[in-house]
Short mmCIF file of C-alpha atoms (C1' of nucleotides) in Angstrom, two decimals:
data_model
loop_
_atom_site.label_atom_id
_atom_site.label_comp_id
_atom_site.label_asym_id
_atom_site.label_seq_id
_atom_site.Cartn_x
_atom_site.Cartn_y
_atom_site.Cartn_z
CA MET A 16 -45.71 -58.53 -38.91
CA LYS A 17 -47.45 -61.46 -37.31
CA LEU A 18 -51.13 -61.48 -36.57
CA LYS A 19 -52.15 -62.30 -33.06
CA TYR A 20 -54.60 -65.14 -33.58
CA CYS A 21 -56.89 -63.95 -30.80
CA LYS A 22 -56.62 -60.60 -29.14
CA ASN A 23 -56.51 -60.45 -25.35
CA LYS A 24 -55.61 -64.13 -25.16
CA THR A 25 -52.21 -65.48 -24.17
CA ASN A 26 -50.57 -68.65 -25.37
CA SER A 27 -51.12 -70.26 -22.00
CA GLU A 28 -54.81 -69.46 -22.18
CA LEU A 29 -54.92 -71.08 -25.59
CA GLU A 30 -53.14 -74.12 -24.24
CA GLN A 31 -55.48 -74.29 -21.25
CA THR A 32 -58.46 -74.12 -23.56
CA THR A 33 -57.24 -76.78 -25.97
CA ASN A 34 -56.45 -79.03 -23.02
CA PHE A 35 -59.97 -78.46 -21.74
CA LEU A 36 -61.34 -79.35 -25.15
CA LYS A 37 -59.25 -82.52 -25.27
CA VAL A 38 -60.60 -83.57 -21.90
CA ILE A 39 -64.25 -83.08 -22.83
CA SER A 40 -63.92 -84.38 -26.40
CA GLU A 41 -64.09 -87.97 -25.22
CA GLU A 42 -67.64 -89.33 -25.40
CA ASN A 43 -67.72 -91.02 -22.03
CA ARG A 44 -66.29 -87.99 -20.29
CA LEU A 45 -68.78 -85.65 -21.92
CA LYS A 46 -71.55 -88.01 -20.82
CA ILE A 47 -70.19 -87.93 -17.28
CA LEU A 48 -70.20 -84.14 -17.32
CA CYS A 49 -73.76 -84.16 -18.62
CA ILE A 50 -75.11 -86.31 -15.84
CA LEU A 51 -73.10 -84.50 -13.17
CA GLN A 52 -74.70 -81.25 -14.31
CA LYS A 53 -77.88 -82.70 -12.84
CA GLY A 54 -76.25 -83.26 -9.46
CA GLU A 55 -73.73 -85.33 -7.54
CA MET A 56 -73.42 -89.05 -8.08
CA CYS A 57 -71.32 -91.90 -6.78
CA VAL A 58 -69.00 -93.88 -9.04
CA CYS A 59 -71.16 -96.98 -9.11
CA GLU A 60 -74.16 -95.00 -10.28
CA ILE A 61 -72.05 -93.39 -12.98
CA TRP A 62 -70.58 -96.52 -14.49
CA GLN A 63 -73.85 -98.39 -14.28
CA ASN A 64 -75.84 -95.61 -15.90
CA LEU A 65 -73.31 -95.12 -18.67
CA ASP A 66 -72.63 -98.82 -19.27
CA LEU A 67 -68.96 -98.46 -18.53
CA SER A 68 -66.68 -100.89 -16.79
CA GLN A 69 -65.84 -99.82 -13.25
CA ASN A 70 -62.18 -99.22 -13.90
CA LEU A 71 -62.82 -97.33 -17.09
CA ALA A 72 -65.25 -95.00 -15.34
CA SER A 73 -62.69 -94.52 -12.59
CA HIS A 74 -60.08 -93.62 -15.17
CA HIS A 75 -62.21 -91.01 -16.88
CA LEU A 76 -63.27 -89.54 -13.56
CA LYS A 77 -59.62 -89.19 -12.66
CA VAL A 78 -58.91 -87.33 -15.89
CA LEU A 79 -61.76 -84.93 -15.22
CA LYS A 80 -60.78 -84.48 -11.59
CA ASP A 81 -57.07 -83.97 -12.32
CA PHE A 82 -58.06 -81.21 -14.70
CA GLY A 83 -60.21 -79.63 -12.00
CA ILE A 84 -63.56 -79.92 -13.74
CA ILE A 85 -65.05 -82.19 -11.09
CA LYS A 86 -64.41 -82.86 -7.42
CA SER A 87 -65.19 -85.70 -5.03
CA HIS A 88 -65.69 -86.66 -1.41
CA LYS A 89 -66.12 -89.98 0.32
CA GLU A 90 -69.27 -91.25 2.00
CA GLY A 91 -68.54 -94.61 3.54
CA THR A 92 -67.22 -96.88 0.85
CA LYS A 93 -68.64 -94.68 -1.84
CA VAL A 94 -66.99 -91.76 -3.58
CA ILE A 95 -69.33 -89.01 -4.64
CA TYR A 96 -68.42 -86.91 -7.63
CA GLY A 97 -69.80 -83.53 -8.57
CA LEU A 98 -68.98 -80.62 -10.81
CA ASN A 99 -66.42 -78.07 -9.74
CA HIS A 100 -68.70 -75.31 -10.93
CA LYS A 101 -66.21 -72.49 -10.49
CA ASN A 102 -63.52 -74.08 -12.62
CA PHE A 103 -65.96 -75.48 -15.13
CA ASN A 104 -67.53 -72.07 -15.68
CA GLU A 105 -64.16 -70.39 -16.04
CA LEU A 106 -63.08 -72.92 -18.64
CA LYS A 107 -66.32 -72.54 -20.56
CA ASN A 108 -66.06 -68.76 -20.51
CA SER A 109 -62.47 -68.88 -21.70
CA LEU A 110 -63.48 -71.21 -24.50
CA LEU A 111 -66.18 -68.80 -25.62
CA TYR A 112 -63.57 -66.10 -26.16
CA PHE A 113 -61.89 -68.31 -28.72
CA ILE A 114 -64.93 -69.53 -30.57
CA LYS A 115 -66.97 -66.37 -29.86
CA MET B 1103 -83.44 -97.82 -15.29
CA LYS B 1104 -80.76 -95.98 -17.16
CA LEU B 1105 -80.37 -92.24 -17.00
CA LYS B 1106 -80.22 -90.42 -20.27
CA TYR B 1107 -77.03 -88.42 -19.95
CA CYS B 1108 -78.47 -85.41 -21.70
CA LYS B 1109 -82.14 -84.96 -22.44
CA ASN B 1110 -83.16 -84.10 -25.99
CA LYS B 1111 -79.81 -85.19 -27.35
CA THR B 1112 -79.21 -88.30 -29.39
CA ASN B 1113 -76.12 -90.45 -29.47
CA SER B 1114 -75.28 -89.18 -32.93
CA GLU B 1115 -75.49 -85.60 -31.71
CA LEU B 1116 -73.12 -86.51 -28.90
CA GLU B 1117 -70.76 -88.11 -31.39
CA GLN B 1118 -70.96 -85.09 -33.69
CA THR B 1119 -70.17 -82.81 -30.78
CA THR B 1120 -67.22 -84.82 -29.50
CA ASN B 1121 -65.85 -84.99 -33.03
CA PHE B 1122 -66.20 -81.22 -33.27
CA LEU B 1123 -64.36 -80.86 -29.98
CA LYS B 1124 -61.58 -83.16 -31.18
CA VAL B 1125 -61.16 -81.04 -34.29
CA ILE B 1126 -60.90 -77.75 -32.43
CA SER B 1127 -58.87 -79.11 -29.51
CA GLU B 1128 -55.66 -78.90 -31.52
CA GLU B 1129 -53.81 -75.65 -30.88
CA ASN B 1130 -52.96 -74.81 -34.47
CA ARG B 1131 -56.48 -75.51 -35.63
CA LEU B 1132 -58.00 -73.35 -32.91
CA LYS B 1133 -55.59 -70.58 -33.93
CA ILE B 1134 -56.68 -70.97 -37.54
CA LEU B 1135 -60.31 -70.67 -36.50
CA CYS B 1136 -59.48 -67.58 -34.47
CA ILE B 1137 -57.86 -65.73 -37.33
CA LEU B 1138 -60.52 -66.83 -39.82
CA GLN B 1139 -63.14 -65.32 -37.55
CA LYS B 1140 -61.63 -61.98 -38.58
CA GLY B 1141 -62.10 -62.72 -42.26
CA GLU B 1142 -60.92 -64.82 -45.18
CA MET B 1143 -57.27 -65.55 -45.71
CA CYS B 1144 -55.11 -67.47 -48.17
CA VAL B 1145 -53.02 -70.45 -47.11
CA CYS B 1146 -49.70 -68.65 -47.36
CA GLU B 1147 -50.90 -65.90 -45.04
CA ILE B 1148 -52.14 -68.48 -42.57
CA TRP B 1149 -48.99 -70.57 -42.32
CA GLN B 1150 -46.75 -67.50 -42.24
CA ASN B 1151 -48.78 -65.78 -39.54
CA LEU B 1152 -48.99 -68.89 -37.40
CA ASP B 1153 -45.38 -70.01 -37.93
CA LEU B 1154 -46.43 -73.32 -39.41
CA SER B 1155 -44.82 -75.25 -42.20
CA GLN B 1156 -46.78 -75.06 -45.43
CA ASN B 1157 -47.73 -78.72 -45.49
CA LEU B 1158 -48.73 -78.76 -41.84
CA ALA B 1159 -51.02 -75.78 -42.35
CA SER B 1160 -52.48 -77.50 -45.37
CA HIS B 1161 -53.11 -80.61 -43.32
CA HIS B 1162 -54.94 -78.78 -40.54
CA LEU B 1163 -56.96 -76.78 -43.06
CA LYS B 1164 -58.02 -80.04 -44.64
CA VAL B 1165 -59.18 -81.41 -41.28
CA LEU B 1166 -61.24 -78.30 -40.63
CA LYS B 1167 -62.66 -78.27 -44.15
CA ASP B 1168 -63.49 -81.98 -44.18
CA PHE B 1169 -65.47 -81.43 -41.01
CA GLY B 1170 -67.29 -78.54 -42.63
CA ILE B 1171 -66.15 -75.78 -40.31
CA ILE B 1172 -64.36 -73.84 -43.03
CA LYS B 1173 -64.65 -73.56 -46.82
CA SER B 1174 -62.35 -72.43 -49.59
CA HIS B 1175 -62.20 -71.09 -53.13
CA LYS B 1176 -59.35 -70.48 -55.53
CA GLU B 1177 -58.06 -67.13 -56.72
CA GLY B 1178 -55.27 -67.71 -59.20
CA THR B 1179 -52.67 -69.87 -57.58
CA LYS B 1180 -53.96 -69.01 -54.14
CA VAL B 1181 -56.60 -70.81 -52.13
CA ILE B 1182 -58.67 -68.60 -49.88
CA TYR B 1183 -60.14 -70.09 -46.73
CA GLY B 1184 -62.96 -68.71 -44.64
CA LEU B 1185 -65.36 -69.86 -41.99
CA ASN B 1186 -68.44 -71.85 -42.91
CA HIS B 1187 -70.50 -69.74 -40.55
CA LYS B 1188 -73.67 -71.80 -40.80
CA ASN B 1189 -72.03 -75.08 -39.85
CA PHE B 1190 -69.76 -73.50 -37.30
CA ASN B 1191 -72.69 -71.86 -35.52
CA GLU B 1192 -74.70 -75.07 -35.55
CA LEU B 1193 -71.81 -76.98 -34.02
CA LYS B 1194 -71.28 -74.34 -31.36
CA ASN B 1195 -74.96 -74.29 -30.49
CA SER B 1196 -75.09 -78.05 -30.25
CA LEU B 1197 -72.05 -78.00 -27.99
CA LEU B 1198 -73.74 -75.52 -25.68
CA TYR B 1199 -76.57 -77.97 -25.07
CA PHE B 1200 -74.07 -80.42 -23.64
CA ILE B 1201 -72.03 -78.05 -21.52
CA LYS B 1202 -74.97 -75.71 -20.89
"C1'" DA C 131 -60.49 -111.15 12.10
"C1'" DT C 132 -62.98 -111.94 7.76
"C1'" DA C 133 -65.71 -111.02 4.12
"C1'" DT C 134 -67.70 -107.90 1.03
"C1'" DA C 135 -68.69 -103.65 -1.51
"C1'" DA C 136 -66.79 -99.71 -3.71
"C1'" DT C 137 -63.08 -97.61 -5.84
"C1'" DA C 138 -58.36 -96.96 -7.60
"C1'" DT C 139 -54.15 -98.43 -9.80
"C1'" DC C 140 -51.16 -100.99 -12.91
"C1'" DA C 141 -49.37 -103.14 -17.18
"C1'" DA C 142 -50.22 -104.20 -21.74
"C1'" DT C 143 -52.34 -103.41 -26.14
"C1'" DA C 144 -54.19 -101.19 -30.04
"C1'" DG C 145 -55.53 -97.28 -32.36
"C1'" DT C 146 -55.27 -92.41 -33.44
"C1'" DC C 147 -52.95 -88.36 -34.80
"C1'" DA C 148 -49.52 -84.37 -35.17
"C1'" DT C 149 -45.38 -83.60 -37.41
"C1'" DT C 150 -41.77 -83.85 -40.98
"C1'" DG C 151 -39.50 -84.29 -45.51
"C1'" DA C 152 -40.25 -85.27 -50.03
"C1'" DT C 153 -42.94 -85.03 -53.97
"C1'" DA C 154 -46.96 -84.07 -56.95
"C1'" DC C 155 -50.39 -80.99 -58.64
"C1'" DT C 156 -52.26 -76.45 -60.39
"C1'" DT C 157 -52.14 -71.92 -62.14
"C1'" DA C 158 -50.06 -67.90 -64.03
"C1'" DA C 159 -46.28 -65.55 -66.17
"C1'" DG C 160 -42.33 -65.11 -69.24
"C1'" DC D 1356 -42.86 -74.67 -73.41
"C1'" DT D 1357 -40.59 -73.61 -69.16
"C1'" DT D 1358 -40.35 -71.80 -64.82
"C1'" DA D 1359 -41.97 -70.43 -60.44
"C1'" DA D 1360 -45.43 -69.69 -56.81
"C1'" DG D 1361 -48.92 -71.67 -54.16
"C1'" DT D 1362 -51.01 -75.65 -52.44
"C1'" DA D 1363 -51.98 -80.62 -51.65
"C1'" DT D 1364 -50.66 -85.35 -50.94
"C1'" DC D 1365 -47.92 -89.24 -49.33
"C1'" DA D 1366 -45.09 -92.21 -46.32
"C1'" DA D 1367 -42.81 -92.65 -42.08
"C1'" DT D 1368 -42.23 -91.69 -37.29
"C1'" DG D 1369 -43.13 -90.78 -32.60
"C1'" DA D 1370 -46.23 -89.58 -29.05
"C1'" DC D 1371 -50.31 -89.91 -26.81
"C1'" DT D 1372 -54.48 -92.28 -25.08
"C1'" DA D 1373 -58.75 -95.26 -24.60
"C1'" DT D 1374 -59.61 -99.75 -23.24
"C1'" DT D 1375 -59.09 -104.20 -20.83
"C1'" DG D 1376 -58.02 -107.60 -17.23
"C1'" DA D 1377 -55.94 -108.15 -13.07
"C1'" DT D 1378 -54.83 -106.60 -8.69
"C1'" DA D 1379 -54.57 -103.36 -4.81
"C1'" DT D 1380 -56.75 -100.26 -1.57
"C1'" DT D 1381 -60.33 -98.55 1.54
"C1'" DA D 1382 -64.26 -98.79 4.44
"C1'" DT D 1383 -68.11 -101.15 6.38
"C1'" DA D 1384 -70.49 -105.05 8.38
"C1'" DT D 1385 -70.69 -109.63 10.46
#
DNA sequence: ATATAATATCAATAGTCATTGATACTTAAG
DNA sequence: CTTAAGTATCAATGACTATTGATATTATAT
């Protein structure tokens, strides 16, 4: 008889959580999440503050946004990024079920 | 003037945390951590319960042990693995500073 | 219309890592 | 001493991904 590795958690929840962990396990992306927890910020502020190249910052922002952790809107030529608090909180809460 | 991405946290703490996240972002390793949270278990129970090959389970256990999240001792021909609660809790607490 | 600032995309490269099959090591039992 | 069970290691492979340089897109201002 097989053990269920974590009660009340489905395989898709496990997969969702490990994907979340993969996304935030990259240093630059975790830094981005840290500074966006303080408030919204445009791309140029992000890459300049974190000493990233512009295209690299754009890439990591896309990864975070595609996963639903952050969201963006345009203001003139600038694109402002901010946390998607609802999704971010759900992902964190789900994670805490696995690592208690 | 550069923003510090996360106050009170050093670069090495960030690196430690992202390394921790990389380690637990693999599905089989997160499963292993889940079942070890219930108690100690020998390798053969782990790979049979999780439907892993023996050598693959051994590999993932090594990754977790090398990082200090789990520990092991021998009982006859068996090797019993269990959580290293102290380290695991420290890593989780450090993580929570970054994702609040 | 043109130029410029801000951002996104694309192609290529290099490095990392999960998985597999085979083999070696360790311990206990006959 | 030999065998078997349990576990670890090794080499090879394939897949994924962070990074870079170049280029494209979008929006504003002159």
